Amino acid sequence: MLRLSKLTDYAIAVLARLGQEGGLRTAPELAAGTGLGEPTVSKVLKTLGHACLVEGVRGSRGGYRLARPLSRVSLAEVVVAMDGPIALTACVDGSVNSCDAEALCPVRGRWNPVNDAIRDALASVSLADLTANPCQSHGRTAPTAPPAVPVAAQ
């Protein structure tokens, strides 16, 4: 099973919260808004800052803000920032001596098209796509609850 790391999942939640609230937000505010621990949020923000996905502002009125709108941040960028290069196996992208069976492996080098497809798929999804109401993204309105039906007295 393919699965994002917890930190990547947390980073997406933090970025989504920053996108919803806008402006500057402190790590404690983001921790409260995401339900994550403050040390975890601080770690995520530091990593996202190094990847230029968030900007930190120092001072008593400081905090963090998005470096660009969520519509211009791809899921692939977040995964790479938090987990490193996107690859299903270690024996891709010109890596050398990453596997003990490398010399005998019958599929050596054949994972590259699969990895490229996954990278392309993740790059095609923006964080705005993830946070949008599914109905709004297709020009529809969100479904409403059906009207309550009165129960006949017995």
mmCIF file with all atom_site columns, C-alpha atoms in Angstrom, residues 50-123:
data_model
loop_
_atom_site.group_PDB
_atom_site.id
_atom_site.type_symbol
_atom_site.label_atom_id
_atom_site.label_alt_id
_atom_site.label_comp_id
_atom_site.label_asym_id
_atom_site.label_entity_id
_atom_site.label_seq_id
_atom_site.pdbx_PDB_ins_code
_atom_site.Cartn_x
_atom_site.Cartn_y
_atom_site.Cartn_z
_atom_site.occupancy
_atom_site.B_iso_or_equiv
_atom_site.pdbx_formal_charge
_atom_site.auth_seq_id
_atom_site.auth_comp_id
_atom_site.auth_asym_id
_atom_site.auth_atom_id
_atom_site.pdbx_PDB_model_num
ATOM 1  C CA . HIS A 1 50  ? 12.871 25.578 4.004   1.00 0.00 ? 50  HIS A CA 1
ATOM 2  C CA . ALA A 1 51  ? 10.873 24.446 0.951   1.00 0.00 ? 51  ALA A CA 1
ATOM 3  C CA . CYS A 1 52  ? 9.576  28.014 0.435   1.00 0.00 ? 52  CYS A CA 1
ATOM 4  C CA . LEU A 1 53  ? 5.958  26.908 0.872   1.00 0.00 ? 53  LEU A CA 1
ATOM 5  C CA . VAL A 1 54  ? 5.408  29.135 3.918   1.00 0.00 ? 54  VAL A CA 1
ATOM 6  C CA . GLU A 1 55  ? 7.029  32.354 5.055   1.00 0.00 ? 55  GLU A CA 1
ATOM 7  C CA . GLY A 1 56  ? 7.872  33.087 8.658   1.00 0.00 ? 56  GLY A CA 1
ATOM 8  C CA . VAL A 1 57  ? 7.589  36.586 10.071  1.00 0.00 ? 57  VAL A CA 1
ATOM 9  C CA . ARG A 1 58  ? 9.527  37.275 13.258  1.00 0.00 ? 58  ARG A CA 1
ATOM 10 C CA . GLY A 1 59  ? 8.507  39.502 16.108  1.00 0.00 ? 59  GLY A CA 1
ATOM 11 C CA . SER A 1 60  ? 5.716  39.875 18.617  1.00 0.00 ? 60  SER A CA 1
ATOM 12 C CA . ARG A 1 61  ? 3.150  40.078 15.837  1.00 0.00 ? 61  ARG A CA 1
ATOM 13 C CA . GLY A 1 62  ? 4.836  37.438 13.741  1.00 0.00 ? 62  GLY A CA 1
ATOM 14 C CA . GLY A 1 63  ? 3.726  34.080 12.545  1.00 0.00 ? 63  GLY A CA 1
ATOM 15 C CA . TYR A 1 64  ? 3.494  32.107 9.338   1.00 0.00 ? 64  TYR A CA 1
ATOM 16 C CA . ARG A 1 65  ? 1.681  32.643 6.071   1.00 0.00 ? 65  ARG A CA 1
ATOM 17 C CA . LEU A 1 66  ? 1.486  30.894 2.744   1.00 0.00 ? 66  LEU A CA 1
ATOM 18 C CA . ALA A 1 67  ? 4.269  31.801 0.339   1.00 0.00 ? 67  ALA A CA 1
ATOM 19 C CA . ARG A 1 68  ? 1.749  31.542 -2.508  1.00 0.00 ? 68  ARG A CA 1
ATOM 20 C CA . PRO A 1 69  ? -1.920 30.623 -2.890  1.00 0.00 ? 69  PRO A CA 1
ATOM 21 C CA . LEU A 1 70  ? -2.929 26.991 -2.362  1.00 0.00 ? 70  LEU A CA 1
ATOM 22 C CA . SER A 1 71  ? -3.947 26.869 -6.016  1.00 0.00 ? 71  SER A CA 1
ATOM 23 C CA . ARG A 1 72  ? -0.263 27.207 -6.892  1.00 0.00 ? 72  ARG A CA 1
ATOM 24 C CA . VAL A 1 73  ? 1.022  24.574 -4.462  1.00 0.00 ? 73  VAL A CA 1
ATOM 25 C CA . SER A 1 74  ? 0.973  21.021 -5.776  1.00 0.00 ? 74  SER A CA 1
ATOM 26 C CA . LEU A 1 75  ? 0.616  17.946 -3.662  1.00 0.00 ? 75  LEU A CA 1
ATOM 27 C CA . ALA A 1 76  ? 3.920  16.746 -5.138  1.00 0.00 ? 76  ALA A CA 1
ATOM 28 C CA . GLU A 1 77  ? 5.726  19.797 -3.736  1.00 0.00 ? 77  GLU A CA 1
ATOM 29 C CA . VAL A 1 78  ? 4.485  19.050 -0.235  1.00 0.00 ? 78  VAL A CA 1
ATOM 30 C CA . VAL A 1 79  ? 5.424  15.364 -0.471  1.00 0.00 ? 79  VAL A CA 1
ATOM 31 C CA . VAL A 1 80  ? 8.932  16.211 -1.701  1.00 0.00 ? 80  VAL A CA 1
ATOM 32 C CA . ALA A 1 81  ? 9.360  18.895 0.979   1.00 0.00 ? 81  ALA A CA 1
ATOM 33 C CA . MET A 1 82  ? 8.404  16.529 3.776   1.00 0.00 ? 82  MET A CA 1
ATOM 34 C CA . ASP A 1 83  ? 9.567  13.115 2.531   1.00 0.00 ? 83  ASP A CA 1
ATOM 35 C CA . GLY A 1 84  ? 12.122 13.746 -0.185  1.00 0.00 ? 84  GLY A CA 1
ATOM 36 C CA . PRO A 1 85  ? 11.990 12.551 -3.793  1.00 0.00 ? 85  PRO A CA 1
ATOM 37 C CA . ILE A 1 86  ? 8.906  10.629 -4.871  1.00 0.00 ? 86  ILE A CA 1
ATOM 38 C CA . ALA A 1 87  ? 9.835  7.052  -5.702  1.00 0.00 ? 87  ALA A CA 1
ATOM 39 C CA . LEU A 1 88  ? 8.303  3.664  -5.024  1.00 0.00 ? 88  LEU A CA 1
ATOM 40 C CA . THR A 1 89  ? 11.651 1.934  -4.880  1.00 0.00 ? 89  THR A CA 1
ATOM 41 C CA . ALA A 1 90  ? 15.180 3.004  -4.056  1.00 0.00 ? 90  ALA A CA 1
ATOM 42 C CA . CYS A 1 91  ? 16.626 1.824  -7.379  1.00 0.00 ? 91  CYS A CA 1
ATOM 43 C CA . VAL A 1 92  ? 15.470 4.700  -9.551  1.00 0.00 ? 92  VAL A CA 1
ATOM 44 C CA . ASP A 1 93  ? 16.565 8.077  -10.794 1.00 0.00 ? 93  ASP A CA 1
ATOM 45 C CA . GLY A 1 94  ? 20.181 7.123  -11.248 1.00 0.00 ? 94  GLY A CA 1
ATOM 46 C CA . SER A 1 95  ? 20.737 5.942  -7.691  1.00 0.00 ? 95  SER A CA 1
ATOM 47 C CA . VAL A 1 96  ? 23.775 3.727  -7.333  1.00 0.00 ? 96  VAL A CA 1
ATOM 48 C CA . ASN A 1 97  ? 24.351 0.861  -4.905  1.00 0.00 ? 97  ASN A CA 1
ATOM 49 C CA . SER A 1 98  ? 21.000 1.356  -3.206  1.00 0.00 ? 98  SER A CA 1
ATOM 50 C CA . CYS A 1 99  ? 20.064 -2.314 -3.245  1.00 0.00 ? 99  CYS A CA 1
ATOM 51 C CA . ASP A 1 100 ? 21.952 -5.529 -2.502  1.00 0.00 ? 100 ASP A CA 1
ATOM 52 C CA . ALA A 1 101 ? 20.244 -7.323 -5.402  1.00 0.00 ? 101 ALA A CA 1
ATOM 53 C CA . GLU A 1 102 ? 20.785 -4.506 -7.894  1.00 0.00 ? 102 GLU A CA 1
ATOM 54 C CA . ALA A 1 103 ? 23.122 -6.455 -10.171 1.00 0.00 ? 103 ALA A CA 1
ATOM 55 C CA . LEU A 1 104 ? 20.712 -9.384 -10.503 1.00 0.00 ? 104 LEU A CA 1
ATOM 56 C CA . CYS A 1 105 ? 17.368 -7.571 -10.414 1.00 0.00 ? 105 CYS A CA 1
ATOM 57 C CA . PRO A 1 106 ? 15.184 -8.374 -13.449 1.00 0.00 ? 106 PRO A CA 1
ATOM 58 C CA . VAL A 1 107 ? 13.207 -5.130 -13.114 1.00 0.00 ? 107 VAL A CA 1
ATOM 59 C CA . ARG A 1 108 ? 16.078 -2.747 -12.403 1.00 0.00 ? 108 ARG A CA 1
ATOM 60 C CA . GLY A 1 109 ? 15.375 0.649  -13.965 1.00 0.00 ? 109 GLY A CA 1
ATOM 61 C CA . ARG A 1 110 ? 11.871 -0.312 -15.049 1.00 0.00 ? 110 ARG A CA 1
ATOM 62 C CA . TRP A 1 111 ? 10.188 1.473  -12.147 1.00 0.00 ? 111 TRP A CA 1
ATOM 63 C CA . ASN A 1 112 ? 11.011 4.899  -13.591 1.00 0.00 ? 112 ASN A CA 1
ATOM 64 C CA . PRO A 1 113 ? 7.833  5.151  -15.725 1.00 0.00 ? 113 PRO A CA 1
ATOM 65 C CA . VAL A 1 114 ? 5.726  4.211  -12.701 1.00 0.00 ? 114 VAL A CA 1
ATOM 66 C CA . ASN A 1 115 ? 7.452  6.800  -10.540 1.00 0.00 ? 115 ASN A CA 1
ATOM 67 C CA . ASP A 1 116 ? 7.041  9.412  -13.270 1.00 0.00 ? 116 ASP A CA 1
ATOM 68 C CA . ALA A 1 117 ? 3.312  8.669  -13.463 1.00 0.00 ? 117 ALA A CA 1
ATOM 69 C CA . ILE A 1 118 ? 2.924  9.042  -9.700  1.00 0.00 ? 118 ILE A CA 1
ATOM 70 C CA . ARG A 1 119 ? 4.918  12.288 -9.681  1.00 0.00 ? 119 ARG A CA 1
ATOM 71 C CA . ASP A 1 120 ? 2.813  13.654 -12.556 1.00 0.00 ? 120 ASP A CA 1
ATOM 72 C CA . ALA A 1 121 ? -0.427 12.671 -10.820 1.00 0.00 ? 121 ALA A CA 1
ATOM 73 C CA . LEU A 1 122 ? 0.615  14.347 -7.551  1.00 0.00 ? 122 LEU A CA 1
ATOM 74 C CA . ALA A 1 123 ? 1.861  17.415 -9.422  1.00 0.00 ? 123 ALA A CA 1
#
